[in-house]
Short mmCIF file of C-alpha atoms in Angstrom, two decimals:
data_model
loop_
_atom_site.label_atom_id
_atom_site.label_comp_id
_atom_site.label_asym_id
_atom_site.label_seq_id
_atom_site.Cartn_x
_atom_site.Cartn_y
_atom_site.Cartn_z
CA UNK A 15 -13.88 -0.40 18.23
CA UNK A 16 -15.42 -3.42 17.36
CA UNK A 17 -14.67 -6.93 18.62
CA UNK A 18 -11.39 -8.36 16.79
CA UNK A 19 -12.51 -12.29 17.38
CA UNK A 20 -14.31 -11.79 14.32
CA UNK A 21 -13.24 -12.79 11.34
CA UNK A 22 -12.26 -10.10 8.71
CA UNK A 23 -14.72 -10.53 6.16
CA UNK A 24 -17.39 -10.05 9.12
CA UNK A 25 -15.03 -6.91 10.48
CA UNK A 26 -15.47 -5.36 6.80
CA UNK A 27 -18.94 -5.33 7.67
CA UNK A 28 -19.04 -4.81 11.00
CA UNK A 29 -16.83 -1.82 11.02
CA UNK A 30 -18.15 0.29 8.38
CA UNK A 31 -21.87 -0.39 8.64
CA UNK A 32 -23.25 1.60 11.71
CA UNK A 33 -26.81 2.18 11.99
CA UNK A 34 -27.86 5.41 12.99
CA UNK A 35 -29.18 5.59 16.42
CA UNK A 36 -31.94 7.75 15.99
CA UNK A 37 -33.09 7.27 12.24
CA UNK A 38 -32.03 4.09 11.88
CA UNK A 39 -29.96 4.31 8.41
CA UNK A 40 -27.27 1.74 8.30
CA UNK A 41 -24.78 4.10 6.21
CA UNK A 42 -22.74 6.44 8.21
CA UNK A 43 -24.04 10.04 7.81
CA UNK A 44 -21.53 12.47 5.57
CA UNK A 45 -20.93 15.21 8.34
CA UNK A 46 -20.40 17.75 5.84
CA UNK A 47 -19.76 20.64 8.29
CA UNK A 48 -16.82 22.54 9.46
CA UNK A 49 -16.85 23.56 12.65
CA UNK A 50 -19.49 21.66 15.83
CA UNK A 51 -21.51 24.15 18.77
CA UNK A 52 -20.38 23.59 22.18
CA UNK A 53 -22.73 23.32 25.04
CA UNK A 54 -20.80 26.11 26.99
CA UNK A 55 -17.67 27.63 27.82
CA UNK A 56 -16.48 25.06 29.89
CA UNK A 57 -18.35 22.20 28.24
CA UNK A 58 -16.70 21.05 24.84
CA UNK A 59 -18.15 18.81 23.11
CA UNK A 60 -16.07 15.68 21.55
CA UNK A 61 -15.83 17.40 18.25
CA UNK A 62 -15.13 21.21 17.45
CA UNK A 63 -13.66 21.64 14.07
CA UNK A 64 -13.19 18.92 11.80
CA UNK A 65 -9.00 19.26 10.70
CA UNK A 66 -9.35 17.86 14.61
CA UNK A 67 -11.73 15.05 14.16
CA UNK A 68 -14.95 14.72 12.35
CA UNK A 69 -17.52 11.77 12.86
CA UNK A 70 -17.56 10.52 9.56
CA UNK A 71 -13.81 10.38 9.59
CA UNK A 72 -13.89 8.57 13.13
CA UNK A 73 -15.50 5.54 11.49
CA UNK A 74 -12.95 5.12 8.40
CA UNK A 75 -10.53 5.22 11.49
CA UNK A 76 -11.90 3.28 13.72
CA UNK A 77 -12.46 0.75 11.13
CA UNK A 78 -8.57 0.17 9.46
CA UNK A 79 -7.56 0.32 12.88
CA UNK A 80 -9.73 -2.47 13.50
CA UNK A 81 -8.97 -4.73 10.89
CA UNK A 82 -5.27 -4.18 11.26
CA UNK A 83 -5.09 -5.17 14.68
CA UNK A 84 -4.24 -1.84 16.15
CA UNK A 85 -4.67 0.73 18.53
CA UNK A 86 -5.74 4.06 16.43
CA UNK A 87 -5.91 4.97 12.85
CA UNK A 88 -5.53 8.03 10.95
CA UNK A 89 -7.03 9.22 7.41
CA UNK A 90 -5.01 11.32 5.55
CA UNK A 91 -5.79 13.30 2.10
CA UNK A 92 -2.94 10.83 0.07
CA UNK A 93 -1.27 7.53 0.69
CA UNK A 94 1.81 10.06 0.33
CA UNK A 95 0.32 12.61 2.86
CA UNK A 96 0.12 9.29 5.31
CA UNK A 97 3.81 8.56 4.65
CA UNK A 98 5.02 11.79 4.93
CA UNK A 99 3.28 12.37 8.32
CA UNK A 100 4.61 8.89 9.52
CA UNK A 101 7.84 10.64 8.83
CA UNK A 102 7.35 13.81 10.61
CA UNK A 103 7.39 11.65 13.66
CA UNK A 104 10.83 12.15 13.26
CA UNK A 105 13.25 14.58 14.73
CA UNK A 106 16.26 16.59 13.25
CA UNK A 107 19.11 14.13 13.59
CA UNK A 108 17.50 11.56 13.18
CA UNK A 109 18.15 8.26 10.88
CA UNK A 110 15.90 6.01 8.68
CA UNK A 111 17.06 2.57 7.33
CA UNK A 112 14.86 2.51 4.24
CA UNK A 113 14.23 -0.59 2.23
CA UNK A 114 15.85 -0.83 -1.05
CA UNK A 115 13.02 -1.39 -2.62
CA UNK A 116 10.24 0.96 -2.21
CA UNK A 117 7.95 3.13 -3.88
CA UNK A 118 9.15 5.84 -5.78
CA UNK A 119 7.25 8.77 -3.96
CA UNK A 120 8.35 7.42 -0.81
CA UNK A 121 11.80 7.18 -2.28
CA UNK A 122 11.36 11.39 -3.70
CA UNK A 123 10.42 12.11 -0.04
CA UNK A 124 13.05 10.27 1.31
CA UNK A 125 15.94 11.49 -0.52
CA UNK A 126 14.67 15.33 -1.14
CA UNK A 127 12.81 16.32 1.77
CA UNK A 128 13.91 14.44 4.54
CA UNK A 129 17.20 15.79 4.38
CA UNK A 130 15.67 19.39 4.59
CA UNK A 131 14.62 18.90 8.21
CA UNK A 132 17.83 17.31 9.17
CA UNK A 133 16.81 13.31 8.79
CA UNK A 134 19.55 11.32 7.16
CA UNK A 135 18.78 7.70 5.32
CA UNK A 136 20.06 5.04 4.43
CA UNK A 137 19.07 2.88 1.81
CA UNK A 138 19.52 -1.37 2.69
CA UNK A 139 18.13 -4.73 1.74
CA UNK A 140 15.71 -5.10 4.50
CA UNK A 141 15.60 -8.67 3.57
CA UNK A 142 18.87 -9.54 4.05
CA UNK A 143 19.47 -9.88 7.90
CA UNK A 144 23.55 -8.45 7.56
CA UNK A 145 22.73 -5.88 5.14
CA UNK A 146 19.98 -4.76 7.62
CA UNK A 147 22.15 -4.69 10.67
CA UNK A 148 25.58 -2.65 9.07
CA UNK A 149 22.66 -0.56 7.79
CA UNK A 150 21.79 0.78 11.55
CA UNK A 151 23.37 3.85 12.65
CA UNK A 152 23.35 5.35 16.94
CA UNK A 153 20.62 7.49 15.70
CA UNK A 154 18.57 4.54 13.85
CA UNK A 155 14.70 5.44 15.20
CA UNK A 156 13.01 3.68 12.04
CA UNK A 157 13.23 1.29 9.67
CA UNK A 158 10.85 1.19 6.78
CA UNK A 159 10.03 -1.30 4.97
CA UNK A 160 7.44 -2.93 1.82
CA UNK A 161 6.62 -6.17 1.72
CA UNK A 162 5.68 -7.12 -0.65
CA UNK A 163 7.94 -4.30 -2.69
CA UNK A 164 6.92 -2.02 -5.29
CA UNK A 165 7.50 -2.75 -8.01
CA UNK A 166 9.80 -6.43 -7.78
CA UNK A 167 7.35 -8.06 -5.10
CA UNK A 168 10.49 -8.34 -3.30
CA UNK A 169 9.56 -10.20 0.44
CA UNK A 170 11.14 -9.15 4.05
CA UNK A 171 10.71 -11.74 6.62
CA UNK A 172 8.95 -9.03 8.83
CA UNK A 173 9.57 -10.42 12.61
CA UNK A 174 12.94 -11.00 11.39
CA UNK A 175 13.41 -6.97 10.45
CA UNK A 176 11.34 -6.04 14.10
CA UNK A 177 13.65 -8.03 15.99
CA UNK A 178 16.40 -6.60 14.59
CA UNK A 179 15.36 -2.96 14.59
CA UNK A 180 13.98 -3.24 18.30
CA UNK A 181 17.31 -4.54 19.44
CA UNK A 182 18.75 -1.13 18.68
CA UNK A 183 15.81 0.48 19.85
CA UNK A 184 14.45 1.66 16.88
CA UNK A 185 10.31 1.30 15.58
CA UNK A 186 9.65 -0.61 12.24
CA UNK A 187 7.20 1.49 9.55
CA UNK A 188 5.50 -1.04 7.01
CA UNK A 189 3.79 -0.42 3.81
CA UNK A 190 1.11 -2.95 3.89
CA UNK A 191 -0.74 -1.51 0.70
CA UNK A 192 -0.27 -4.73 -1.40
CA UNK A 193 -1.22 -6.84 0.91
CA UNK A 194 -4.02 -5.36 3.31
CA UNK A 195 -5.29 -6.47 6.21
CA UNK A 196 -7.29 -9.43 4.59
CA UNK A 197 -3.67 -10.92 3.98
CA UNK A 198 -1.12 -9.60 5.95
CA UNK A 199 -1.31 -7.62 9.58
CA UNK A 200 2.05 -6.66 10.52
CA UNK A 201 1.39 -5.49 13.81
CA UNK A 202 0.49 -8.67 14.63
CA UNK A 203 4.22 -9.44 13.96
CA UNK A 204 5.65 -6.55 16.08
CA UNK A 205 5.59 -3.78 13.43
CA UNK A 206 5.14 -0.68 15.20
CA UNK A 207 3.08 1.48 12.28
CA UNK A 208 1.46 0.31 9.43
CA UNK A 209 0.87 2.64 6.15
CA UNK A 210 -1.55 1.93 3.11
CA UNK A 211 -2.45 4.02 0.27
CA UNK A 212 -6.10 3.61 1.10
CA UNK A 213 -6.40 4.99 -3.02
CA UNK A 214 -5.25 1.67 -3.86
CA UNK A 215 -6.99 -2.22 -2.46
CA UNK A 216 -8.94 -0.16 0.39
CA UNK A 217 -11.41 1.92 -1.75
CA UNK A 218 -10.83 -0.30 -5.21
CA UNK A 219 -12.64 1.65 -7.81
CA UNK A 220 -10.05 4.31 -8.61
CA UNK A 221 -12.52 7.24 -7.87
CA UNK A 222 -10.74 8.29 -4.50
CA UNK A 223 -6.76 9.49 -2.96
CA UNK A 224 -6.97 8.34 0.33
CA UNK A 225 -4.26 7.35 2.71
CA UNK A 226 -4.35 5.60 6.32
CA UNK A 227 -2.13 4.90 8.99
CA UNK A 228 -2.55 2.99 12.04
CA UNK A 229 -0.61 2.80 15.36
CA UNK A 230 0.57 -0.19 17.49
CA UNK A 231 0.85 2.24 20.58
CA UNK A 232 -1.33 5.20 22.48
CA UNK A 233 2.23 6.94 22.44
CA UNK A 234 2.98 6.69 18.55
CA UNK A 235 -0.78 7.43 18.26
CA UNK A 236 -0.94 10.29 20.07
CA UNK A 237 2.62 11.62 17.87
CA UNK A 238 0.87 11.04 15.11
CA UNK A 239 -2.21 12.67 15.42
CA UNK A 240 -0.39 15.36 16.74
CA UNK A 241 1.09 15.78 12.80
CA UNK A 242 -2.11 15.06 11.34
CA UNK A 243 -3.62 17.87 13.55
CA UNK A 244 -0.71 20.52 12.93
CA UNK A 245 -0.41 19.38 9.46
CA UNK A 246 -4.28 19.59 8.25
CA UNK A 247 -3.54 16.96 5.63
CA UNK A 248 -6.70 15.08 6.32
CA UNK A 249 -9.22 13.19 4.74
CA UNK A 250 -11.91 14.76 3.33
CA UNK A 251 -15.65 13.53 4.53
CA UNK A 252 -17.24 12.62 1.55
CA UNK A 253 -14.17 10.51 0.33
CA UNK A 254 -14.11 9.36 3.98
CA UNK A 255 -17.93 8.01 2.81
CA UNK A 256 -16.16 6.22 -0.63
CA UNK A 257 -13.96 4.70 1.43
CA UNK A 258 -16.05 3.12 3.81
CA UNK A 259 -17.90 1.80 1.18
CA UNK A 260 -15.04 0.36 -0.38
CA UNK A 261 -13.97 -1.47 2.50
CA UNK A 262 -17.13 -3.20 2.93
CA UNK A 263 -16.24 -5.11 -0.21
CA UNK A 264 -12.44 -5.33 0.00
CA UNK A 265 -12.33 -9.30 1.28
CA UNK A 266 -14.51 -10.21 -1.59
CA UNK A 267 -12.57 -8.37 -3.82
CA UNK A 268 -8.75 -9.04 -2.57
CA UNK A 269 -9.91 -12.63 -2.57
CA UNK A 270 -10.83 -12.85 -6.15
CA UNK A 271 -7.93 -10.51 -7.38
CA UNK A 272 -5.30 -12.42 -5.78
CA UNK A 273 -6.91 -15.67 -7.50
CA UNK A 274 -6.81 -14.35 -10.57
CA UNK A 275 -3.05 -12.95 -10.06
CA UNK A 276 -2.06 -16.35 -9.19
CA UNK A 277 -3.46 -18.00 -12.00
CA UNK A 278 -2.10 -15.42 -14.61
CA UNK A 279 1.63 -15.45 -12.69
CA UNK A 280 1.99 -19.41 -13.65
CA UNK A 281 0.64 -18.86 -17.05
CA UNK A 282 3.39 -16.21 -17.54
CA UNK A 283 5.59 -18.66 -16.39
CA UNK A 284 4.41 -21.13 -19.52
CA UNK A 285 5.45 -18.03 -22.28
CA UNK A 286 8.41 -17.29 -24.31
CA UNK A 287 7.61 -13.70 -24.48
CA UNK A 288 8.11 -13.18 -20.78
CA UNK A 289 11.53 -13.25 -19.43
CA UNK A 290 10.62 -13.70 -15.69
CA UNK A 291 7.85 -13.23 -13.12
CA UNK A 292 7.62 -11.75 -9.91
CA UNK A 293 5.16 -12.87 -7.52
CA UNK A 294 5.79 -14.11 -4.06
CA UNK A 295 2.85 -16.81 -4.55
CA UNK A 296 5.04 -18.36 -6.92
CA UNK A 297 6.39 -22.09 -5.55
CA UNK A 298 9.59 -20.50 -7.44
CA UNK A 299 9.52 -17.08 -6.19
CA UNK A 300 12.52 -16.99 -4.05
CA UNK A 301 10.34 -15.03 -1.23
CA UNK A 302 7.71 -17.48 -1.52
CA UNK A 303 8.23 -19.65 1.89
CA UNK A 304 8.32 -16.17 3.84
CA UNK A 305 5.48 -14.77 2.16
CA UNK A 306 3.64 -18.45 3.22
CA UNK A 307 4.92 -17.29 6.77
CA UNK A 308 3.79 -14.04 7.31
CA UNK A 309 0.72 -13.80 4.71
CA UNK A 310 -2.18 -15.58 3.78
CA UNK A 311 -1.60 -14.88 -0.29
CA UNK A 312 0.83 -13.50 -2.70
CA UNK A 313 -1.56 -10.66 -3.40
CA UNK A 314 -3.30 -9.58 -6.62
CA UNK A 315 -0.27 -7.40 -8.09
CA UNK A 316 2.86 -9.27 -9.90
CA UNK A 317 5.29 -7.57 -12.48
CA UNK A 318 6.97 -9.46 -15.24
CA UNK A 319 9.69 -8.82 -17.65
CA UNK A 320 9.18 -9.04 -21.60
CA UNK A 321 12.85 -8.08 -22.42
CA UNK A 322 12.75 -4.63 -23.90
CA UNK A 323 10.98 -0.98 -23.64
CA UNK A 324 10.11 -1.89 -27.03
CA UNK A 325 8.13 -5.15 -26.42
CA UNK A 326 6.45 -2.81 -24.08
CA UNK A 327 5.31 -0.91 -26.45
CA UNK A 328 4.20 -2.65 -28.26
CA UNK A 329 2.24 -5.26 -25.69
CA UNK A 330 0.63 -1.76 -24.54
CA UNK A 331 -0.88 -1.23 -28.05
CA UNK A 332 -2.30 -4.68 -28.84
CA UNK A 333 -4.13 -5.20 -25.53
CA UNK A 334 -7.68 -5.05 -24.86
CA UNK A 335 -8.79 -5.32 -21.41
CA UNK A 336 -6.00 -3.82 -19.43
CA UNK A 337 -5.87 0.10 -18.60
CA UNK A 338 -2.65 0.80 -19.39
CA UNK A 339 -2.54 3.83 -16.43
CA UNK A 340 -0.64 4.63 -12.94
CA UNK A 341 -1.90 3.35 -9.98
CA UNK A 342 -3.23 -0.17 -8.60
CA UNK A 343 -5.69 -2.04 -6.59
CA UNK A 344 -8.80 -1.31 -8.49
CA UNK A 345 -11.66 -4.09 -9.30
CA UNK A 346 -10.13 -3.15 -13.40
CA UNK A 347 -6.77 -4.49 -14.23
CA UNK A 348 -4.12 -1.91 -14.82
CA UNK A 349 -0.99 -2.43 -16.61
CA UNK A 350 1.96 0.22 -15.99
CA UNK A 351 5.54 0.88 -16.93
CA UNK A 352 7.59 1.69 -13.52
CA UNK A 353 10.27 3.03 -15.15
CA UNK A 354 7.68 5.79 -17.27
CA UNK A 355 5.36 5.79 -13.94
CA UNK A 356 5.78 4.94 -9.94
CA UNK A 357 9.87 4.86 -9.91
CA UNK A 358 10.32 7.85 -12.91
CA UNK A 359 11.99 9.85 -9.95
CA UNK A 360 15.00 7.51 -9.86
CA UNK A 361 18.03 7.28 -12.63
CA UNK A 362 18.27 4.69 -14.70
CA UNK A 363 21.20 3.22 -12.61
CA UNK A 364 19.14 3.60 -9.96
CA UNK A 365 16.28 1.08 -11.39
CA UNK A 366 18.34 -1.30 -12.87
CA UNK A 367 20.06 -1.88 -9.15
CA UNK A 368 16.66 -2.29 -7.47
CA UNK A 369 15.57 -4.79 -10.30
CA UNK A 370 13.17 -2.59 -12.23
CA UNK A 371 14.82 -3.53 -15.62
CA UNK A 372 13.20 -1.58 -18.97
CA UNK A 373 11.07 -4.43 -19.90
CA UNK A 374 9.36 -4.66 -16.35
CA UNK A 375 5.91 -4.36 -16.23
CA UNK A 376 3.59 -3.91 -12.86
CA UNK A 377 0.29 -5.68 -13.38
CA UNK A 378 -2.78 -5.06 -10.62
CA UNK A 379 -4.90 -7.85 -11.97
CA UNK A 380 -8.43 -7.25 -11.24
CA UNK A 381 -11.76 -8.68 -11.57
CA UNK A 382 -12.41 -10.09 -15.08
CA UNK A 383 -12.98 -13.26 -15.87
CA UNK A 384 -9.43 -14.72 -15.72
CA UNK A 385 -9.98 -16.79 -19.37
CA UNK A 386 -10.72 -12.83 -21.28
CA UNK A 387 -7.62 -12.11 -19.51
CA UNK A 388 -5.48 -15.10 -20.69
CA UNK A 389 -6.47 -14.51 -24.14
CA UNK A 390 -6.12 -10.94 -24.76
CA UNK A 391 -2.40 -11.47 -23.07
CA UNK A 392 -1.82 -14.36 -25.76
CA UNK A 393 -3.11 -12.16 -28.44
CA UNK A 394 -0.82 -9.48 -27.74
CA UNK A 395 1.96 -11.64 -27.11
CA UNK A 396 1.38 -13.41 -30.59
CA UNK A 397 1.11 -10.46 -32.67
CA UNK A 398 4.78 -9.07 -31.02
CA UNK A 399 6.38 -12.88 -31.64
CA UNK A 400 5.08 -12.45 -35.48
CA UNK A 401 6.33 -9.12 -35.74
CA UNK A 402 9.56 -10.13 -34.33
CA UNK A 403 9.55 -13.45 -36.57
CA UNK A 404 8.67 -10.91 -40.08
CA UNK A 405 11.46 -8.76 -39.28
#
């Protein structure tokens, strides 16, 4: 693992550029094979069949659990496959506090699967320090939390939550896909695992499913690569390969995402059309002064509110630039509809109570030039006030 006094946009670098030592290529070779020859009977070798380990895969690894401050990573086929193993962790009779807000796969696996091994939940507002505590049950081992949430940008004060949760003995989980490592490293503020959706921020360029965990311990390490191991969900060498090469741009690109995310937040905050804005680098966001705390940046993902599913509508037809599509974190902006996309698995009722109202939209603002961006928005947003004006 490479030295961690270095600063992460050298530890991008660092990490996922290895020369070869006998050819000299800087790239990490694709070890597209299956299964390694041993030297003897007694005398394995450090790799023998790749659901087990694989060198290519060691580097992605070795890598996130670098820039994340901790002790081991893990590559997994999905960002779902990573949660789900992070999970299995778990025993029958065991509890999970879950934060209210959270992705909607997380919040499928949580209420429909779980359950079938015998692991109850309970559903609290991990930013609210009472709500957390009553939460916590005798058999509490996790609590899991986003920060910032999917899809309200919702903030938890993160050592707040640890403490907590490590008074009663139990670990803390965090999503840190939002905010990667460049901004956020919540092991650093006692979380004991940390989850991305390496699909997302990490690789960039929406060509790969990749998901990543990494450990704070040897002992949570060694449970979870026992799941990965059992479980075979792993990631596969040449998306390994994407990935790596994604990660050698991700400061560069985080950086100039979140700038452009911050920039089209306040202008949001300037138009009639748009009912309210979520985005924790907001001076107004009321999670603002935690996010300042714990993170360098409010991130390059905000959601905003134009009143109706039908303004939706019709914004989706009259812009340009965005992809209107699932998914985030790519250098293209993508507009979605959480209701229609990442939280369709919960009711109606159960949107409106986490904040994810029918006019919400999720945007992942990407690399354009943030003036193209500005205008096709106004464009749109002028052709729905004339409509609405006509009729």
């Amino acid at each position: 693992m490479s030295d961690q006094h270095y600063s992460d946009s050298t530890q991008v670098i660092k990490t996922t550029t290895k020369p070869d030592p006998t050819t000299g290529a800087i790239n990490p070779p694709i070890q597209l094979s299956s299964t390694f020859a041993q030297p003897g009977l007694d005398d394995f070798g450090p790799y023998d069949y790749s659901r087990s380990g694989n060198p290519t895969r060691d580097v992605v690894e070795e890598s996130v659990a670098t820039l994340e401050h901790g002790d081991r990573g893990f590559a997994f086929a999905t960002g779902m496959a990573a949660i789900s193993a992070a999970f299995l962790t778990l025993h029958q009779g065991d509890h999970v506090v879950v934060t209210n807000d959270v992705y909607g796969g997380t919040f499928r696996l949580v209420t429909e699967l779980l359950p079938n091994y015998g692991i109850d939940y309970t559903f609290a507002d991990c930013s609210d320090p009472v709500a957390l505590e009553a939460a916590i049950q005798e058999n509490t081992k996790v609590v899991y939390i986003e920060t910032p949430s999917n899809p309200t940008l919702a903030v938890t004060d993160i050592a707040q939550a640890v403490k907590i949760a490590h008074s009663h003995d139990a670990l803390v989980f965090a999503d840190n896909t939002f905010m990667t490592p460049i901004f956020q490293k919540p092991l650093d503020l006692g979380v004991d695992l940390v989850l991305h959706s390496g699909t997302k921020f990490l690789a960039g360029h929406s060509d790969i499913l990749a998901g990543l965990i990494v450990t704070k311990t040897p002992e949570l390490g060694e449970a979870v690569y026992f799941v990965q191991n059992a479980m075979g969900a792993t990631l596969g060498v040449s998306d390994c390969w994407l990935l790596l090469r994604g990660i050698k741009t991700l400061s560069v690109r985080v950086k100039a995402e979140a700038r452009n995310a911050q920039a089209i937040a306040e202008w949001f905050q300037t138009q009639p059309l748009v009912k309210a804005v979520h985005y924790p680098g907001l001076a107004t966001d009321p999670g603002h002064a935690v996010q300042a705390k714990q993170a360098t940046s409010g991130g390059a993902v905000l959601s905003f509110d134009v009143g109706s599913e039908a303004n939706v509508a019709e914004l989706v037809n009259h812009l340009k630039i965005p992809v209107f599509s699932v998914s985030l974190g790519a250098v293209e902006t993508i507009l979605s509809y959480p209701p229609k996309m990442s939280h369709a698995e919960l009711s109606a009722a159960e949107r409106h109570a986490r904040g994810i109202s029918d006019g919400l939209l999720r945007l992942s603002v990407g690399v354009e030039d943030v003036a193209d961006l500005k205008a096709d928005f106004a464009q749109a947003f002028a052709q729905i006030s004339h409509q609405q004006t006509v009729k």
